[in-house]
JSON list of C-alpha atoms and ligand atoms in Angstrom, two decimals:
[
{"chain": "A", "resi": 960, "resn": "MET", "atom": "CA", "xyz": [0.00, 0.00, 0.00]},
{"chain": "A", "resi": 961, "resn": "THR", "atom": "CA", "xyz": [1.24, 3.49, -0.78]},
{"chain": "A", "resi": 962, "resn": "LEU", "atom": "CA", "xyz": [1.05, 6.47, 1.54]},
{"chain": "A", "resi": 963, "resn": "ARG", "atom": "CA", "xyz": [-2.42, 7.65, 2.67]},
{"chain": "A", "resi": 964, "resn": "LEU", "atom": "CA", "xyz": [-1.76, 10.74, 4.71]},
{"chain": "A", "resi": 965, "resn": "ALA", "atom": "CA", "xyz": [-3.63, 13.90, 5.72]},
{"chain": "A", "resi": 966, "resn": "MET", "atom": "CA", "xyz": [-1.82, 17.16, 6.43]},
{"chain": "A", "resi": 967, "resn": "LEU", "atom": "CA", "xyz": [-3.71, 19.31, 8.93]},
{"chain": "A", "resi": 968, "resn": "GLY", "atom": "CA", "xyz": [-3.09, 22.47, 10.89]},
{"chain": "A", "resi": 969, "resn": "PRO", "atom": "CA", "xyz": [-4.33, 26.02, 11.34]},
{"chain": "A", "resi": 970, "resn": "PRO", "atom": "CA", "xyz": [-4.26, 28.65, 8.56]},
{"chain": "A", "resi": 971, "resn": "ALA", "atom": "CA", "xyz": [-0.80, 29.18, 7.05]},
{"chain": "A", "resi": 972, "resn": "SER", "atom": "CA", "xyz": [0.78, 26.40, 9.07]},
{"chain": "A", "resi": 973, "resn": "GLY", "atom": "CA", "xyz": [2.57, 25.25, 5.91]},
{"chain": "A", "resi": 974, "resn": "LYS", "atom": "CA", "xyz": [0.22, 22.42, 4.93]},
{"chain": "A", "resi": 975, "resn": "GLY", "atom": "CA", "xyz": [0.45, 23.12, 1.21]},
{"chain": "A", "resi": 976, "resn": "THR", "atom": "CA", "xyz": [4.25, 23.39, 1.12]},
{"chain": "A", "resi": 977, "resn": "GLN", "atom": "CA", "xyz": [4.83, 20.26, 3.17]},
{"chain": "A", "resi": 978, "resn": "ALA", "atom": "CA", "xyz": [2.05, 18.25, 1.49]},
{"chain": "A", "resi": 979, "resn": "SER", "atom": "CA", "xyz": [3.47, 18.94, -1.95]},
{"chain": "A", "resi": 980, "resn": "ARG", "atom": "CA", "xyz": [7.00, 17.95, -0.87]},
{"chain": "A", "resi": 981, "resn": "LEU", "atom": "CA", "xyz": [5.73, 14.73, 0.73]},
{"chain": "A", "resi": 982, "resn": "ALA", "atom": "CA", "xyz": [3.57, 13.82, -2.25]},
{"chain": "A", "resi": 983, "resn": "GLU", "atom": "CA", "xyz": [6.49, 14.30, -4.61]},
{"chain": "A", "resi": 984, "resn": "ARG", "atom": "CA", "xyz": [8.85, 12.22, -2.47]},
{"chain": "A", "resi": 985, "resn": "HIS", "atom": "CA", "xyz": [6.34, 9.36, -2.18]},
{"chain": "A", "resi": 986, "resn": "ASP", "atom": "CA", "xyz": [5.13, 9.73, -5.77]},
{"chain": "A", "resi": 987, "resn": "VAL", "atom": "CA", "xyz": [1.45, 10.06, -4.86]},
{"chain": "A", "resi": 988, "resn": "PRO", "atom": "CA", "xyz": [-1.07, 12.79, -5.76]},
{"chain": "A", "resi": 989, "resn": "HIS", "atom": "CA", "xyz": [-1.27, 15.94, -3.64]},
{"chain": "A", "resi": 990, "resn": "LEU", "atom": "CA", "xyz": [-4.91, 16.90, -3.19]},
{"chain": "A", "resi": 991, "resn": "SER", "atom": "CA", "xyz": [-5.68, 20.28, -1.63]},
{"chain": "A", "resi": 992, "resn": "THR", "atom": "CA", "xyz": [-9.38, 20.93, -1.04]},
{"chain": "A", "resi": 993, "resn": "GLY", "atom": "CA", "xyz": [-8.61, 24.65, -0.73]},
{"chain": "A", "resi": 994, "resn": "ASP", "atom": "CA", "xyz": [-7.00, 24.63, -4.21]},
{"chain": "A", "resi": 995, "resn": "LEU", "atom": "CA", "xyz": [-9.82, 22.54, -5.69]},
{"chain": "A", "resi": 996, "resn": "LEU", "atom": "CA", "xyz": [-12.40, 24.96, -4.27]},
{"chain": "A", "resi": 997, "resn": "ARG", "atom": "CA", "xyz": [-10.50, 28.02, -5.54]},
{"chain": "A", "resi": 998, "resn": "GLU", "atom": "CA", "xyz": [-10.21, 26.40, -9.00]},
{"chain": "A", "resi": 999, "resn": "ALA", "atom": "CA", "xyz": [-13.97, 25.76, -9.05]},
{"chain": "A", "resi": 1000, "resn": "ILE", "atom": "CA", "xyz": [-14.60, 29.37, -8.04]},
{"chain": "A", "resi": 1001, "resn": "ALA", "atom": "CA", "xyz": [-12.23, 30.72, -10.71]},
{"chain": "A", "resi": 1002, "resn": "ALA", "atom": "CA", "xyz": [-13.96, 28.55, -13.31]},
{"chain": "A", "resi": 1003, "resn": "ALA", "atom": "CA", "xyz": [-17.38, 29.74, -11.99]},
{"chain": "A", "resi": 1004, "resn": "THR", "atom": "CA", "xyz": [-18.77, 26.21, -11.90]},
{"chain": "A", "resi": 1005, "resn": "GLU", "atom": "CA", "xyz": [-22.05, 25.65, -10.09]},
{"chain": "A", "resi": 1006, "resn": "LEU", "atom": "CA", "xyz": [-20.20, 24.08, -7.18]},
{"chain": "A", "resi": 1007, "resn": "GLY", "atom": "CA", "xyz": [-17.73, 26.96, -7.13]},
{"chain": "A", "resi": 1008, "resn": "GLU", "atom": "CA", "xyz": [-20.58, 29.45, -6.94]},
{"chain": "A", "resi": 1009, "resn": "ARG", "atom": "CA", "xyz": [-22.07, 27.61, -3.97]},
{"chain": "A", "resi": 1010, "resn": "ALA", "atom": "CA", "xyz": [-18.71, 27.47, -2.18]},
{"chain": "A", "resi": 1011, "resn": "ARG", "atom": "CA", "xyz": [-17.67, 31.06, -2.87]},
{"chain": "A", "resi": 1012, "resn": "PRO", "atom": "CA", "xyz": [-19.50, 32.86, -0.02]},
{"chain": "A", "resi": 1013, "resn": "PHE", "atom": "CA", "xyz": [-18.04, 30.50, 2.58]},
{"chain": "A", "resi": 1014, "resn": "LEU", "atom": "CA", "xyz": [-14.47, 31.05, 1.41]},
{"chain": "A", "resi": 1015, "resn": "GLU", "atom": "CA", "xyz": [-15.02, 34.79, 1.24]},
{"chain": "A", "resi": 1016, "resn": "ARG", "atom": "CA", "xyz": [-16.17, 34.84, 4.86]},
{"chain": "A", "resi": 1017, "resn": "GLY", "atom": "CA", "xyz": [-13.39, 32.51, 6.02]},
{"chain": "A", "resi": 1018, "resn": "GLU", "atom": "CA", "xyz": [-15.89, 29.82, 7.04]},
{"chain": "A", "resi": 1019, "resn": "LEU", "atom": "CA", "xyz": [-15.63, 26.13, 6.31]},
{"chain": "A", "resi": 1020, "resn": "VAL", "atom": "CA", "xyz": [-17.51, 25.01, 3.23]},
{"chain": "A", "resi": 1021, "resn": "PRO", "atom": "CA", "xyz": [-20.31, 22.52, 4.08]},
{"chain": "A", "resi": 1022, "resn": "ASP", "atom": "CA", "xyz": [-19.14, 18.91, 4.15]},
{"chain": "A", "resi": 1023, "resn": "ASP", "atom": "CA", "xyz": [-21.32, 17.74, 1.24]},
{"chain": "A", "resi": 1024, "resn": "LEU", "atom": "CA", "xyz": [-19.78, 20.30, -1.14]},
{"chain": "A", "resi": 1025, "resn": "VAL", "atom": "CA", "xyz": [-16.23, 19.48, -0.12]},
{"chain": "A", "resi": 1026, "resn": "LEU", "atom": "CA", "xyz": [-16.86, 15.75, -0.40]},
{"chain": "A", "resi": 1027, "resn": "GLU", "atom": "CA", "xyz": [-18.34, 16.24, -3.84]},
{"chain": "A", "resi": 1028, "resn": "ILE", "atom": "CA", "xyz": [-15.34, 18.15, -5.13]},
{"chain": "A", "resi": 1029, "resn": "LEU", "atom": "CA", "xyz": [-12.84, 15.74, -3.59]},
{"chain": "A", "resi": 1030, "resn": "SER", "atom": "CA", "xyz": [-14.59, 12.67, -5.02]},
{"chain": "A", "resi": 1031, "resn": "THR", "atom": "CA", "xyz": [-13.89, 13.93, -8.54]},
{"chain": "A", "resi": 1032, "resn": "ARG", "atom": "CA", "xyz": [-10.14, 13.67, -7.87]},
{"chain": "A", "resi": 1033, "resn": "LEU", "atom": "CA", "xyz": [-9.57, 11.01, -5.22]},
{"chain": "A", "resi": 1034, "resn": "ASP", "atom": "CA", "xyz": [-8.54, 7.65, -6.62]},
{"chain": "A", "resi": 1035, "resn": "PRO", "atom": "CA", "xyz": [-9.17, 5.19, -3.76]},
{"chain": "A", "resi": 1036, "resn": "THR", "atom": "CA", "xyz": [-6.72, 2.65, -5.22]},
{"chain": "A", "resi": 1037, "resn": "ALA", "atom": "CA", "xyz": [-3.80, 5.09, -5.28]},
{"chain": "A", "resi": 1038, "resn": "GLY", "atom": "CA", "xyz": [-2.10, 6.67, -2.30]},
{"chain": "A", "resi": 1039, "resn": "PHE", "atom": "CA", "xyz": [-2.49, 10.37, -1.54]},
{"chain": "A", "resi": 1040, "resn": "VAL", "atom": "CA", "xyz": [-1.44, 13.31, 0.53]},
{"chain": "A", "resi": 1041, "resn": "LEU", "atom": "CA", "xyz": [-4.58, 15.22, 1.47]},
{"chain": "A", "resi": 1042, "resn": "ASP", "atom": "CA", "xyz": [-3.99, 18.88, 2.24]},
{"chain": "A", "resi": 1043, "resn": "GLY", "atom": "CA", "xyz": [-6.60, 20.57, 4.42]},
{"chain": "A", "resi": 1044, "resn": "PHE", "atom": "CA", "xyz": [-8.92, 17.54, 4.42]},
{"chain": "A", "resi": 1045, "resn": "PRO", "atom": "CA", "xyz": [-10.56, 16.14, 6.50]},
{"chain": "A", "resi": 1046, "resn": "ARG", "atom": "CA", "xyz": [-11.32, 19.25, 8.53]},
{"chain": "A", "resi": 1047, "resn": "THR", "atom": "CA", "xyz": [-14.38, 18.04, 10.43]},
{"chain": "A", "resi": 1048, "resn": "VAL", "atom": "CA", "xyz": [-15.40, 14.80, 12.12]},
{"chain": "A", "resi": 1049, "resn": "GLY", "atom": "CA", "xyz": [-18.09, 14.40, 9.43]},
{"chain": "A", "resi": 1050, "resn": "GLN", "atom": "CA", "xyz": [-15.53, 14.60, 6.62]},
{"chain": "A", "resi": 1051, "resn": "PHE", "atom": "CA", "xyz": [-13.31, 12.05, 8.35]},
{"chain": "A", "resi": 1052, "resn": "GLU", "atom": "CA", "xyz": [-16.20, 9.64, 8.75]},
{"chain": "A", "resi": 1053, "resn": "ALA", "atom": "CA", "xyz": [-17.18, 10.05, 5.10]},
{"chain": "A", "resi": 1054, "resn": "LEU", "atom": "CA", "xyz": [-13.73, 9.08, 3.77]},
{"chain": "A", "resi": 1055, "resn": "GLU", "atom": "CA", "xyz": [-14.05, 5.72, 2.00]},
{"chain": "A", "resi": 1056, "resn": "VAL", "atom": "CA", "xyz": [-10.35, 4.96, 2.16]},
{"chain": "A", "resi": 1057, "resn": "PRO", "atom": "CA", "xyz": [-8.86, 4.69, 5.65]},
{"chain": "A", "resi": 1058, "resn": "LEU", "atom": "CA", "xyz": [-6.18, 7.19, 6.58]},
{"chain": "A", "resi": 1059, "resn": "GLU", "atom": "CA", "xyz": [-2.85, 5.80, 7.62]},
{"chain": "A", "resi": 1060, "resn": "LEU", "atom": "CA", "xyz": [-1.65, 8.92, 9.40]},
{"chain": "A", "resi": 1061, "resn": "ALA", "atom": "CA", "xyz": [-2.57, 12.55, 10.02]},
{"chain": "A", "resi": 1062, "resn": "VAL", "atom": "CA", "xyz": [0.19, 15.11, 10.51]},
{"chain": "A", "resi": 1063, "resn": "LYS", "atom": "CA", "xyz": [-0.74, 18.25, 12.42]},
{"chain": "A", "resi": 1064, "resn": "LEU", "atom": "CA", "xyz": [1.56, 21.22, 11.82]},
{"chain": "A", "resi": 1065, "resn": "GLU", "atom": "CA", "xyz": [1.54, 23.47, 14.88]},
{"chain": "A", "resi": 1066, "resn": "ILE", "atom": "CA", "xyz": [2.16, 27.23, 14.79]},
{"chain": "A", "resi": 1067, "resn": "PRO", "atom": "CA", "xyz": [1.05, 30.09, 17.05]},
{"chain": "A", "resi": 1068, "resn": "GLN", "atom": "CA", "xyz": [-1.70, 32.39, 15.80]},
{"chain": "A", "resi": 1069, "resn": "GLU", "atom": "CA", "xyz": [0.57, 35.45, 15.62]},
{"chain": "A", "resi": 1070, "resn": "GLU", "atom": "CA", "xyz": [3.04, 33.60, 13.39]},
{"chain": "A", "resi": 1071, "resn": "SER", "atom": "CA", "xyz": [0.15, 32.50, 11.17]},
{"chain": "A", "resi": 1072, "resn": "ILE", "atom": "CA", "xyz": [-0.99, 36.09, 10.74]},
{"chain": "A", "resi": 1073, "resn": "ARG", "atom": "CA", "xyz": [2.56, 37.27, 9.95]},
{"chain": "A", "resi": 1074, "resn": "ARG", "atom": "CA", "xyz": [2.87, 34.60, 7.27]},
{"chain": "A", "resi": 1075, "resn": "ILE", "atom": "CA", "xyz": [-0.53, 35.25, 5.76]},
{"chain": "A", "resi": 1076, "resn": "THR", "atom": "CA", "xyz": [-0.45, 39.00, 5.49]},
{"chain": "A", "resi": 1077, "resn": "GLY", "atom": "CA", "xyz": [2.80, 38.78, 3.46]},
{"chain": "A", "resi": 1078, "resn": "ARG", "atom": "CA", "xyz": [1.67, 35.84, 1.33]},
{"chain": "A", "resi": 1079, "resn": "ARG", "atom": "CA", "xyz": [1.31, 36.40, -2.44]},
{"chain": "A", "resi": 1080, "resn": "VAL", "atom": "CA", "xyz": [0.09, 33.87, -4.97]},
{"chain": "A", "resi": 1081, "resn": "CYS", "atom": "CA", "xyz": [-0.03, 33.62, -8.77]},
{"chain": "A", "resi": 1082, "resn": "PRO", "atom": "CA", "xyz": [-3.12, 32.46, -10.67]},
{"chain": "A", "resi": 1083, "resn": "ASP", "atom": "CA", "xyz": [-1.61, 28.95, -10.86]},
{"chain": "A", "resi": 1084, "resn": "GLY", "atom": "CA", "xyz": [-1.21, 28.77, -7.09]},
{"chain": "A", "resi": 1085, "resn": "HIS", "atom": "CA", "xyz": [2.56, 29.30, -6.77]},
{"chain": "A", "resi": 1086, "resn": "VAL", "atom": "CA", "xyz": [3.17, 30.86, -3.37]},
{"chain": "A", "resi": 1087, "resn": "PHE", "atom": "CA", "xyz": [5.64, 33.57, -2.27]},
{"chain": "A", "resi": 1088, "resn": "HIS", "atom": "CA", "xyz": [6.11, 35.76, 0.79]},
{"chain": "A", "resi": 1089, "resn": "VAL", "atom": "CA", "xyz": [7.17, 39.39, 0.59]},
{"chain": "A", "resi": 1090, "resn": "ASP", "atom": "CA", "xyz": [9.78, 38.93, 3.38]},
{"chain": "A", "resi": 1091, "resn": "TYR", "atom": "CA", "xyz": [10.40, 35.20, 3.85]},
{"chain": "A", "resi": 1092, "resn": "ASP", "atom": "CA", "xyz": [10.36, 34.03, 0.22]},
{"chain": "A", "resi": 1093, "resn": "PRO", "atom": "CA", "xyz": [10.26, 37.05, -2.10]},
{"chain": "A", "resi": 1094, "resn": "PRO", "atom": "CA", "xyz": [10.06, 36.60, -5.89]},
{"chain": "A", "resi": 1095, "resn": "GLU", "atom": "CA", "xyz": [13.02, 37.88, -7.89]},
{"chain": "A", "resi": 1096, "resn": "GLU", "atom": "CA", "xyz": [10.91, 40.68, -9.35]},
{"chain": "A", "resi": 1097, "resn": "PRO", "atom": "CA", "xyz": [8.31, 42.10, -6.93]},
{"chain": "A", "resi": 1098, "resn": "GLY", "atom": "CA", "xyz": [4.76, 41.18, -7.87]},
{"chain": "A", "resi": 1099, "resn": "VAL", "atom": "CA", "xyz": [5.74, 38.64, -10.54]},
{"chain": "A", "resi": 1100, "resn": "CYS", "atom": "CA", "xyz": [5.80, 34.83, -10.27]},
{"chain": "A", "resi": 1101, "resn": "ASP", "atom": "CA", "xyz": [9.32, 33.40, -10.75]},
{"chain": "A", "resi": 1102, "resn": "LEU", "atom": "CA", "xyz": [7.93, 30.22, -12.26]},
{"chain": "A", "resi": 1103, "resn": "ASP", "atom": "CA", "xyz": [5.51, 31.46, -14.91]},
{"chain": "A", "resi": 1104, "resn": "GLY", "atom": "CA", "xyz": [5.78, 35.27, -15.01]},
{"chain": "A", "resi": 1105, "resn": "GLU", "atom": "CA", "xyz": [2.14, 35.71, -13.96]},
{"chain": "A", "resi": 1106, "resn": "PRO", "atom": "CA", "xyz": [1.18, 38.63, -11.68]},
{"chain": "A", "resi": 1107, "resn": "LEU", "atom": "CA", "xyz": [1.07, 37.93, -7.94]},
{"chain": "A", "resi": 1108, "resn": "HIS", "atom": "CA", "xyz": [-1.86, 38.92, -5.74]},
{"chain": "A", "resi": 1109, "resn": "GLN", "atom": "CA", "xyz": [-3.14, 38.51, -2.21]},
{"chain": "A", "resi": 1110, "resn": "ARG", "atom": "CA", "xyz": [-5.71, 35.78, -1.64]},
{"chain": "A", "resi": 1111, "resn": "GLU", "atom": "CA", "xyz": [-9.15, 37.30, -0.89]},
{"chain": "A", "resi": 1112, "resn": "ASP", "atom": "CA", "xyz": [-9.37, 35.39, 2.37]},
{"chain": "A", "resi": 1113, "resn": "ASP", "atom": "CA", "xyz": [-5.87, 36.43, 3.49]},
{"chain": "A", "resi": 1114, "resn": "ARG", "atom": "CA", "xyz": [-7.09, 39.72, 5.00]},
{"chain": "A", "resi": 1115, "resn": "GLU", "atom": "CA", "xyz": [-6.47, 39.84, 8.74]},
{"chain": "A", "resi": 1116, "resn": "GLU", "atom": "CA", "xyz": [-10.10, 39.89, 9.88]},
{"chain": "A", "resi": 1117, "resn": "ILE", "atom": "CA", "xyz": [-10.92, 36.91, 7.64]},
{"chain": "A", "resi": 1118, "resn": "VAL", "atom": "CA", "xyz": [-7.88, 35.05, 8.94]},
{"chain": "A", "resi": 1119, "resn": "ARG", "atom": "CA", "xyz": [-9.23, 35.44, 12.48]},
{"chain": "A", "resi": 1120, "resn": "THR", "atom": "CA", "xyz": [-12.52, 33.84, 11.36]},
{"chain": "A", "resi": 1121, "resn": "ARG", "atom": "CA", "xyz": [-10.56, 30.98, 9.76]},
{"chain": "A", "resi": 1122, "resn": "TRP", "atom": "CA", "xyz": [-8.84, 30.41, 13.11]},
{"chain": "A", "resi": 1123, "resn": "ARG", "atom": "CA", "xyz": [-12.17, 30.40, 14.95]},
{"chain": "A", "resi": 1124, "resn": "GLU", "atom": "CA", "xyz": [-13.53, 27.83, 12.47]},
{"chain": "A", "resi": 1125, "resn": "TYR", "atom": "CA", "xyz": [-10.41, 25.73, 12.98]},
{"chain": "A", "resi": 1126, "resn": "GLU", "atom": "CA", "xyz": [-10.85, 25.77, 16.75]},
{"chain": "A", "resi": 1127, "resn": "ARG", "atom": "CA", "xyz": [-14.60, 25.10, 16.56]},
{"chain": "A", "resi": 1128, "resn": "LEU", "atom": "CA", "xyz": [-14.68, 22.35, 13.90]},
{"chain": "A", "resi": 1129, "resn": "THR", "atom": "CA", "xyz": [-11.19, 20.94, 13.33]},
{"chain": "A", "resi": 1130, "resn": "GLU", "atom": "CA", "xyz": [-9.94, 20.68, 16.91]},
{"chain": "A", "resi": 1131, "resn": "PRO", "atom": "CA", "xyz": [-12.66, 18.12, 17.78]},
{"chain": "A", "resi": 1132, "resn": "LEU", "atom": "CA", "xyz": [-11.46, 16.09, 14.79]},
{"chain": "A", "resi": 1133, "resn": "LEU", "atom": "CA", "xyz": [-7.88, 16.24, 16.07]},
{"chain": "A", "resi": 1134, "resn": "VAL", "atom": "CA", "xyz": [-9.05, 14.83, 19.41]},
{"chain": "A", "resi": 1135, "resn": "ARG", "atom": "CA", "xyz": [-10.76, 12.01, 17.55]},
{"chain": "A", "resi": 1136, "resn": "LEU", "atom": "CA", "xyz": [-7.70, 11.26, 15.36]},
{"chain": "A", "resi": 1137, "resn": "ASP", "atom": "CA", "xyz": [-5.52, 11.26, 18.44]},
{"chain": "A", "resi": 1138, "resn": "GLY", "atom": "CA", "xyz": [-7.87, 8.79, 20.14]},
{"chain": "A", "resi": 1139, "resn": "GLU", "atom": "CA", "xyz": [-7.58, 6.49, 17.13]},
{"chain": "A", "resi": 1140, "resn": "GLY", "atom": "CA", "xyz": [-3.78, 6.66, 17.27]},
{"chain": "A", "resi": 1141, "resn": "LEU", "atom": "CA", "xyz": [-3.55, 8.38, 13.87]},
{"chain": "A", "resi": 1142, "resn": "LEU", "atom": "CA", "xyz": [-2.25, 11.80, 14.90]},
{"chain": "A", "resi": 1143, "resn": "VAL", "atom": "CA", "xyz": [1.35, 12.98, 14.79]},
{"chain": "A", "resi": 1144, "resn": "ARG", "atom": "CA", "xyz": [2.17, 16.53, 15.90]},
{"chain": "A", "resi": 1145, "resn": "VAL", "atom": "CA", "xyz": [4.98, 18.44, 14.23]},
{"chain": "A", "resi": 1146, "resn": "ASP", "atom": "CA", "xyz": [6.37, 21.88, 15.13]},
{"chain": "A", "resi": 1147, "resn": "GLY", "atom": "CA", "xyz": [5.56, 24.02, 12.08]},
{"chain": "A", "resi": 1148, "resn": "THR", "atom": "CA", "xyz": [7.68, 27.04, 13.01]},
{"chain": "A", "resi": 1149, "resn": "GLY", "atom": "CA", "xyz": [10.88, 27.81, 11.14]},
{"chain": "A", "resi": 1150, "resn": "ASP", "atom": "CA", "xyz": [11.77, 27.59, 7.46]},
{"chain": "A", "resi": 1151, "resn": "PRO", "atom": "CA", "xyz": [10.24, 24.98, 5.13]},
{"chain": "A", "resi": 1152, "resn": "ASP", "atom": "CA", "xyz": [13.39, 22.78, 5.00]},
{"chain": "A", "resi": 1153, "resn": "THR", "atom": "CA", "xyz": [13.56, 22.59, 8.79]},
{"chain": "A", "resi": 1154, "resn": "VAL", "atom": "CA", "xyz": [9.88, 21.68, 9.02]},
{"chain": "A", "resi": 1155, "resn": "GLU", "atom": "CA", "xyz": [10.34, 19.09, 6.27]},
{"chain": "A", "resi": 1156, "resn": "GLN", "atom": "CA", "xyz": [13.10, 17.40, 8.28]},
{"chain": "A", "resi": 1157, "resn": "ARG", "atom": "CA", "xyz": [10.77, 17.25, 11.30]},
{"chain": "A", "resi": 1158, "resn": "VAL", "atom": "CA", "xyz": [7.96, 15.76, 9.20]},
{"chain": "A", "resi": 1159, "resn": "ARG", "atom": "CA", "xyz": [10.31, 13.11, 7.79]},
{"chain": "A", "resi": 1160, "resn": "ARG", "atom": "CA", "xyz": [11.54, 12.21, 11.26]},
{"chain": "A", "resi": 1161, "resn": "ALA", "atom": "CA", "xyz": [7.94, 11.99, 12.53]},
{"chain": "A", "resi": 1162, "resn": "LEU", "atom": "CA", "xyz": [7.00, 9.67, 9.66]},
{"chain": "A", "resi": 1163, "resn": "ASP", "atom": "CA", "xyz": [10.01, 7.44, 10.27]},
{"chain": "A", "resi": 1164, "resn": "GLN", "atom": "CA", "xyz": [8.95, 7.05, 13.86]},
{"chain": "A", "resi": 1165, "resn": "GLY", "atom": "CA", "xyz": [5.20, 6.79, 13.17]},
{"chain": "B", "resi": 1523, "resn": "ADP", "atom": "P1", "xyz": [-5.93, 27.55, 5.13]},
{"chain": "B", "resi": 1523, "resn": "ADP", "atom": "O1", "xyz": [-5.84, 26.18, 5.70]},
{"chain": "B", "resi": 1523, "resn": "ADP", "atom": "O2", "xyz": [-4.65, 28.31, 5.22]},
{"chain": "B", "resi": 1523, "resn": "ADP", "atom": "O3", "xyz": [-7.10, 28.33, 5.68]},
{"chain": "B", "resi": 1523, "resn": "ADP", "atom": "P2", "xyz": [-6.90, 26.41, 2.61]},
{"chain": "B", "resi": 1523, "resn": "ADP", "atom": "O4", "xyz": [-6.53, 26.77, 1.22]},
{"chain": "B", "resi": 1523, "resn": "ADP", "atom": "O5", "xyz": [-6.63, 25.00, 3.05]},
{"chain": "B", "resi": 1523, "resn": "ADP", "atom": "O6", "xyz": [-6.17, 27.47, 3.55]},
{"chain": "B", "resi": 1523, "resn": "ADP", "atom": "O7", "xyz": [-8.46, 26.69, 2.82]},
{"chain": "B", "resi": 1523, "resn": "ADP", "atom": "C1", "xyz": [-9.06, 27.90, 2.44]},
{"chain": "B", "resi": 1523, "resn": "ADP", "atom": "C2", "xyz": [-10.58, 27.85, 2.60]},
{"chain": "B", "resi": 1523, "resn": "ADP", "atom": "O8", "xyz": [-11.13, 26.79, 1.78]},
{"chain": "B", "resi": 1523, "resn": "ADP", "atom": "C3", "xyz": [-11.10, 27.54, 4.01]},
{"chain": "B", "resi": 1523, "resn": "ADP", "atom": "O9", "xyz": [-11.18, 28.72, 4.78]},
{"chain": "B", "resi": 1523, "resn": "ADP", "atom": "C4", "xyz": [-12.47, 26.96, 3.70]},
{"chain": "B", "resi": 1523, "resn": "ADP", "atom": "O10", "xyz": [-13.41, 27.96, 3.39]},
{"chain": "B", "resi": 1523, "resn": "ADP", "atom": "C5", "xyz": [-12.23, 26.16, 2.43]},
{"chain": "B", "resi": 1523, "resn": "ADP", "atom": "N1", "xyz": [-11.87, 24.74, 2.68]},
{"chain": "B", "resi": 1523, "resn": "ADP", "atom": "C6", "xyz": [-10.71, 24.12, 2.33]},
{"chain": "B", "resi": 1523, "resn": "ADP", "atom": "N2", "xyz": [-10.70, 22.83, 2.69]},
{"chain": "B", "resi": 1523, "resn": "ADP", "atom": "C7", "xyz": [-11.90, 22.62, 3.32]},
{"chain": "B", "resi": 1523, "resn": "ADP", "atom": "C8", "xyz": [-12.51, 21.49, 3.95]},
{"chain": "B", "resi": 1523, "resn": "ADP", "atom": "N3", "xyz": [-11.89, 20.29, 4.02]},
{"chain": "B", "resi": 1523, "resn": "ADP", "atom": "N4", "xyz": [-13.74, 21.66, 4.48]},
{"chain": "B", "resi": 1523, "resn": "ADP", "atom": "C9", "xyz": [-14.39, 22.83, 4.42]},
{"chain": "B", "resi": 1523, "resn": "ADP", "atom": "N5", "xyz": [-13.88, 23.92, 3.86]},
{"chain": "B", "resi": 1523, "resn": "ADP", "atom": "C10", "xyz": [-12.64, 23.84, 3.31]}
]
């Protein structure tokens, strides 16, 4: 069996960065429900239109919508690194394929807000930070030359709502995962290479 892992953690804990590195190393798909939802919104699909107001407010999208969008991409016979899913007990219970492990990246709220307010993304989802990981030319993606912008939900007041949603809906899931022996906690502070080393060590031990 290949890797079946979920990467969890509060906003801007580094889920996307670490999930994509892990997926590449284990040669399995990286599935980010946040990215899938933003793609659906950009393409103005019916599902995207239904999800849009929740993302704009920083609230979790209802489970049925998220499950619908994930089911279009999740191949139950292949491994996966899920990024930002499951985020509720209901989503966890609805997963047809059992998770092998869930990694929780831990960072303090103030660090999360520092990371988010400087975060810039290109239309293809490549991520930079004005101080920690600046592009060579300000406002332009190094990888494809597209203009960089701030994610709509990266404004500070929306970020605080995203944290409240995390505490209200995802923390109970973390308790459940811990009870089932599936949860590994990793310190998410520091640069991406340092965090990657910690994740690798945690997986070797888990
Ligand atoms: P972050 O974890 O930094 O908030 P994401 O890109 O993972 O960023 O998620 C952005 C938004 O997408 C969330 O605030 C929420 O509205 C929606 N979303 C993503 N994944 C889920 C999920 N599993 N369940 C419900 N909503 C989700």
